[in-house]
N, CA, C and O atoms as a GROMACS GRO file, in nm:
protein
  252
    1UNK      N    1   2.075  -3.651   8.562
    1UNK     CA    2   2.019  -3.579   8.449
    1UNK      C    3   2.098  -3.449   8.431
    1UNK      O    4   2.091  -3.360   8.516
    2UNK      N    5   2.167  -3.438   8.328
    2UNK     CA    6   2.204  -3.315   8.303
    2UNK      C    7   2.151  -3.179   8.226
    2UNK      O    8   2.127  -3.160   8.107
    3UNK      N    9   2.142  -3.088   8.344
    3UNK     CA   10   2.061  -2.923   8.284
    3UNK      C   11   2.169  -2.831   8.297
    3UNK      O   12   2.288  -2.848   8.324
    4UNK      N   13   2.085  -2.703   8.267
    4UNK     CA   14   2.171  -2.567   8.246
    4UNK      C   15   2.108  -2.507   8.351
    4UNK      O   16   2.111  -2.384   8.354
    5UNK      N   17   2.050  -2.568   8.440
    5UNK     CA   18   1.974  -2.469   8.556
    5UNK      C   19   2.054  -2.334   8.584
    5UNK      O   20   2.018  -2.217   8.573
    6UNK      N   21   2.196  -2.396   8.629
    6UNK     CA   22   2.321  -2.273   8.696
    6UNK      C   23   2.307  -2.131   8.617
    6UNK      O   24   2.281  -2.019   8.659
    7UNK      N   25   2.342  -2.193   8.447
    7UNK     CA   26   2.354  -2.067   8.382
    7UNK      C   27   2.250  -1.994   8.394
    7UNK      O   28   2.249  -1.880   8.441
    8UNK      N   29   2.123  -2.076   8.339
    8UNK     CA   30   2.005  -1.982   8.288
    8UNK      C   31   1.977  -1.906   8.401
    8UNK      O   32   1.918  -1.800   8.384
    9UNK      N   33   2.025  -1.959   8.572
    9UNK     CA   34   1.989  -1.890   8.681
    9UNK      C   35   2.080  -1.779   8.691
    9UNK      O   36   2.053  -1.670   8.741
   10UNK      N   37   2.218  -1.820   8.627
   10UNK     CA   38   2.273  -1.669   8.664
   10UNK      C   39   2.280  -1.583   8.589
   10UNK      O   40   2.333  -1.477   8.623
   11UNK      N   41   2.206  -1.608   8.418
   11UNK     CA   42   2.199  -1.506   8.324
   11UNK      C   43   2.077  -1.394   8.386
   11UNK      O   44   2.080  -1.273   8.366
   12UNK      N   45   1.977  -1.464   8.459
   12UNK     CA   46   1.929  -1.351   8.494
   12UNK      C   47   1.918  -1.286   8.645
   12UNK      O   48   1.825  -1.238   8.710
   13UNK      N   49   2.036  -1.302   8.665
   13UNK     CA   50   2.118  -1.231   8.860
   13UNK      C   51   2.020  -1.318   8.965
   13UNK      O   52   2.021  -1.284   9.083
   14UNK      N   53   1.966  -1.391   8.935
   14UNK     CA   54   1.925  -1.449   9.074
   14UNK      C   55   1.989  -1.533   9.141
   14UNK      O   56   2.045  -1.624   9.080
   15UNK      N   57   1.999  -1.526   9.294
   15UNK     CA   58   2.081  -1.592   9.352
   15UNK      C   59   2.019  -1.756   9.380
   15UNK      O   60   1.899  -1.769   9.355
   16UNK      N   61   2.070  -1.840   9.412
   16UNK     CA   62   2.036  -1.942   9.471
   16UNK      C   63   1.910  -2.006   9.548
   16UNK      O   64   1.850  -2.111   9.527
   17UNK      N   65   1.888  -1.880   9.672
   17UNK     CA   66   1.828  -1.831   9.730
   17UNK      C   67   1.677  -1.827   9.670
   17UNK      O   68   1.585  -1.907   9.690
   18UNK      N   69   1.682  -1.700   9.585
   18UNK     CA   70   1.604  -1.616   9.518
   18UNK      C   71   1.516  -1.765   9.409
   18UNK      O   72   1.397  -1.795   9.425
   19UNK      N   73   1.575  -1.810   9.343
   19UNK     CA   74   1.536  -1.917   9.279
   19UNK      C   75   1.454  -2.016   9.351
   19UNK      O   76   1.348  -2.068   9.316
   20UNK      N   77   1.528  -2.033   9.465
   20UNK     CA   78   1.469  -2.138   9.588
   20UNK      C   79   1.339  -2.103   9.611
   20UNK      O   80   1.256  -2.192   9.631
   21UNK      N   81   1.305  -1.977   9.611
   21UNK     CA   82   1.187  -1.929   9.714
   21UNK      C   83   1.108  -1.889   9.592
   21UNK      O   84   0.996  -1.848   9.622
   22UNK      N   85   1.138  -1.889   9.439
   22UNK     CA   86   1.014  -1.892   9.328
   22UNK      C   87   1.000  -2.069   9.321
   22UNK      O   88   0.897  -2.104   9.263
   23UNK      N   89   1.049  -2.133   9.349
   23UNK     CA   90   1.011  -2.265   9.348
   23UNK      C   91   0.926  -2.314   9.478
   23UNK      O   92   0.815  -2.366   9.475
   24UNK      N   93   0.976  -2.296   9.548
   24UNK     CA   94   0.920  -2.292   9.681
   24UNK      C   95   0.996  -2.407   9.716
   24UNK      O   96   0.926  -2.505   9.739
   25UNK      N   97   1.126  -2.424   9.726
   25UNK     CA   98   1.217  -2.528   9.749
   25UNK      C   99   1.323  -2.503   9.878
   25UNK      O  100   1.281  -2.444   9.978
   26UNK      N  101   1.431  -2.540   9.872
   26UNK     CA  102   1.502  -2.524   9.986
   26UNK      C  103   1.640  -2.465   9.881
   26UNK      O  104   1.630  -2.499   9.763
   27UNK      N  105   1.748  -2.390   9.914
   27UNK     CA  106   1.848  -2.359   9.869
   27UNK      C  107   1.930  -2.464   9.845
   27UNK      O  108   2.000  -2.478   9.745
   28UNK      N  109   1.920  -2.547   9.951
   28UNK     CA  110   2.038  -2.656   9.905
   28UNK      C  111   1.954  -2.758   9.804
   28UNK      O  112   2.016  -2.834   9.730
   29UNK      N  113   1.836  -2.754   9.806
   29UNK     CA  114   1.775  -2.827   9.670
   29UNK      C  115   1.828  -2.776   9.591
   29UNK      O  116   1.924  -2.843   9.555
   30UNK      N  117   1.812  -2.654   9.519
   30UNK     CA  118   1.879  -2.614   9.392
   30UNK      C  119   2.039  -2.596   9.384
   30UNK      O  120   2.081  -2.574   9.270
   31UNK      N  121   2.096  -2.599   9.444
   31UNK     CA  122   2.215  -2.666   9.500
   31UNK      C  123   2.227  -2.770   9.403
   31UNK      O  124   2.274  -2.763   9.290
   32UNK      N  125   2.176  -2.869   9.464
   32UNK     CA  126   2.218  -3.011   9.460
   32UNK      C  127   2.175  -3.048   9.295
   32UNK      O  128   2.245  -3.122   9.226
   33UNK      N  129   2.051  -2.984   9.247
   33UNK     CA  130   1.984  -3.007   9.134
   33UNK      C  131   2.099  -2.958   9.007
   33UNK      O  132   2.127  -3.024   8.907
   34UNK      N  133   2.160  -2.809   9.048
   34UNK     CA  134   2.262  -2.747   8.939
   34UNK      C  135   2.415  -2.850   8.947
   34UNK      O  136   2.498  -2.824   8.860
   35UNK      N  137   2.444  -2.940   9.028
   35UNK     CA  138   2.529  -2.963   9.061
   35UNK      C  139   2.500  -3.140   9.014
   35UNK      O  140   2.597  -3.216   9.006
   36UNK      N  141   2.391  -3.178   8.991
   36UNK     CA  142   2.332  -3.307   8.925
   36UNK      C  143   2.333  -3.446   9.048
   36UNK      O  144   2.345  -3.568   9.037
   37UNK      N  145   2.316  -3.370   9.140
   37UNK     CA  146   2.314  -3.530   9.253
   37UNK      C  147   2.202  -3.493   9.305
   37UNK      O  148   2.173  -3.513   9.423
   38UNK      N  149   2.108  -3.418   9.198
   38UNK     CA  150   1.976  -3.484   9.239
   38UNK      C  151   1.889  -3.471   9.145
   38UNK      O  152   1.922  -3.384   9.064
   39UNK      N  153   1.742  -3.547   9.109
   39UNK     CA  154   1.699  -3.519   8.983
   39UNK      C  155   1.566  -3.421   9.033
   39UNK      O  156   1.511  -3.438   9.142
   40UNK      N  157   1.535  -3.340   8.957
   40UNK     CA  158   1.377  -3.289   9.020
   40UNK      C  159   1.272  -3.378   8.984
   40UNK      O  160   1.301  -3.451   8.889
   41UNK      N  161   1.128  -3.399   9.045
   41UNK     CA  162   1.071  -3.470   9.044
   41UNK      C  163   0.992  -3.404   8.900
   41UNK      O  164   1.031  -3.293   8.865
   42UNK      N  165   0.909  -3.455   8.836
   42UNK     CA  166   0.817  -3.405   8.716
   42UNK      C  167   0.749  -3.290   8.751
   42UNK      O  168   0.790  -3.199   8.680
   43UNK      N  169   0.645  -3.243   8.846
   43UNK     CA  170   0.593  -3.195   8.893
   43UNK      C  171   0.732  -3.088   8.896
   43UNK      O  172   0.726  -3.011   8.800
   44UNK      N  173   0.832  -3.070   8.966
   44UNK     CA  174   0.914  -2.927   9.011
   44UNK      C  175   0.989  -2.878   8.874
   44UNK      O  176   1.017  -2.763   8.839
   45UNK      N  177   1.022  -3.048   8.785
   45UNK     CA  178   1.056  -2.951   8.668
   45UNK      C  179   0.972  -2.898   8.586
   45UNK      O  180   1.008  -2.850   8.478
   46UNK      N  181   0.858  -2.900   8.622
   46UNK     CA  182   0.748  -2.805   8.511
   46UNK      C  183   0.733  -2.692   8.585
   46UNK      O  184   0.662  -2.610   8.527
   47UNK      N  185   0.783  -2.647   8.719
   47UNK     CA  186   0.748  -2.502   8.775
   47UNK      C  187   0.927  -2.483   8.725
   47UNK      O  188   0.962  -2.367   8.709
   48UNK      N  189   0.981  -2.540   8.712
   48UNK     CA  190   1.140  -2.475   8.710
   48UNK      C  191   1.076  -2.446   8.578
   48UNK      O  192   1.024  -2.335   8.586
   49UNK      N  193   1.053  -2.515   8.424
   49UNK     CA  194   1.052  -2.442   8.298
   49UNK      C  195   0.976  -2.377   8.320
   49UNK      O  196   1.011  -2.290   8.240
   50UNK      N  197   0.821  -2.306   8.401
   50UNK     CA  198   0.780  -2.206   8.369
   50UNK      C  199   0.849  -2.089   8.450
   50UNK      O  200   0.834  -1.969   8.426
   51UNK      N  201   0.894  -2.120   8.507
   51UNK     CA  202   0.986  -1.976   8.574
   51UNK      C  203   1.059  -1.920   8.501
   51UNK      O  204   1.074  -1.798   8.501
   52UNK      N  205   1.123  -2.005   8.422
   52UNK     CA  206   1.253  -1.986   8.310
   52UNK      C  207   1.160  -1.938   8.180
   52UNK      O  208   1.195  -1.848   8.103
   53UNK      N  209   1.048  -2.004   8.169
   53UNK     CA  210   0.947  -1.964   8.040
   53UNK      C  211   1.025  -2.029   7.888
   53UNK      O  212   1.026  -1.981   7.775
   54UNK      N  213   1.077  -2.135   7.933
   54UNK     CA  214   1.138  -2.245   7.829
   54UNK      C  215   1.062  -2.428   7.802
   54UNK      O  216   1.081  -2.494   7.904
   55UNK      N  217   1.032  -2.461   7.756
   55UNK     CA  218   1.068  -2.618   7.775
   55UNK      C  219   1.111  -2.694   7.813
   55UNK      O  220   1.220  -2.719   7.762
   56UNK      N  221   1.065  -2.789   7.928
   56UNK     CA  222   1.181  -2.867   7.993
   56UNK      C  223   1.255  -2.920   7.899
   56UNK      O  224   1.361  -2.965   7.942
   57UNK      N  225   1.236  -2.932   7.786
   57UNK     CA  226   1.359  -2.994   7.698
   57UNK      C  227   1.487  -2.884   7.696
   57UNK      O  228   1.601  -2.921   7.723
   58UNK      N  229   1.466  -2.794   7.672
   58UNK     CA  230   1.578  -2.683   7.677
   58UNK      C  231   1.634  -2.662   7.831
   58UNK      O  232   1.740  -2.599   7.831
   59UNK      N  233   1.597  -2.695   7.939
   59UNK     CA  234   1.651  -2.733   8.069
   59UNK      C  235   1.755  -2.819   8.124
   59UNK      O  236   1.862  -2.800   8.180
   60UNK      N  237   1.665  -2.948   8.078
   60UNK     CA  238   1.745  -3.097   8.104
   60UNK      C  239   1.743  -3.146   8.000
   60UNK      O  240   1.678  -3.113   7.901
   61UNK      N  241   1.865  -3.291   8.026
   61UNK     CA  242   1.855  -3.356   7.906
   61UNK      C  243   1.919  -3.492   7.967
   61UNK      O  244   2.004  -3.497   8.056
   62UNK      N  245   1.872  -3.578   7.913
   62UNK     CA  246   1.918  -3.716   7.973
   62UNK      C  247   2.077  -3.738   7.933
   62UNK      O  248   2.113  -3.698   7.822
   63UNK      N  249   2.151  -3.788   7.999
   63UNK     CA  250   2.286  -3.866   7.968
   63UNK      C  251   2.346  -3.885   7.843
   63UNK      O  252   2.451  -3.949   7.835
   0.00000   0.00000   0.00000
């Protein structure tokens, strides 16, 4: 599934890290998620768009 996780994460200075631990995920999860060899489950992409305060449509987007 392809998103903009990377950008929208680095338009607003958070690190990797920092993202990880408002999700309550692991670093190399969001890793792997900005990098597309992995998909988030339904449930994590609705805490990823409210963190971002977007639509998961404006996030991801299928193929």
């Amino acid at each position: 599934m392809k998103n903009r996780l990377k950008s929208l994460r680095v338009e607003r200075g958070w690190s990797q890290g920092e993202f990880a631990a408002m999700l309550d995920v692991s670093r190399q999860t969001v890793n792997a998620i900005e990098n597309e060899r992995y998909d988030p489950s339904l449930p994590l992409a609705f805490v990823i768009a409210r963190v971002f305060g977007l639509p998961i449509e404006q996030i991801f987007e299928e193929r």
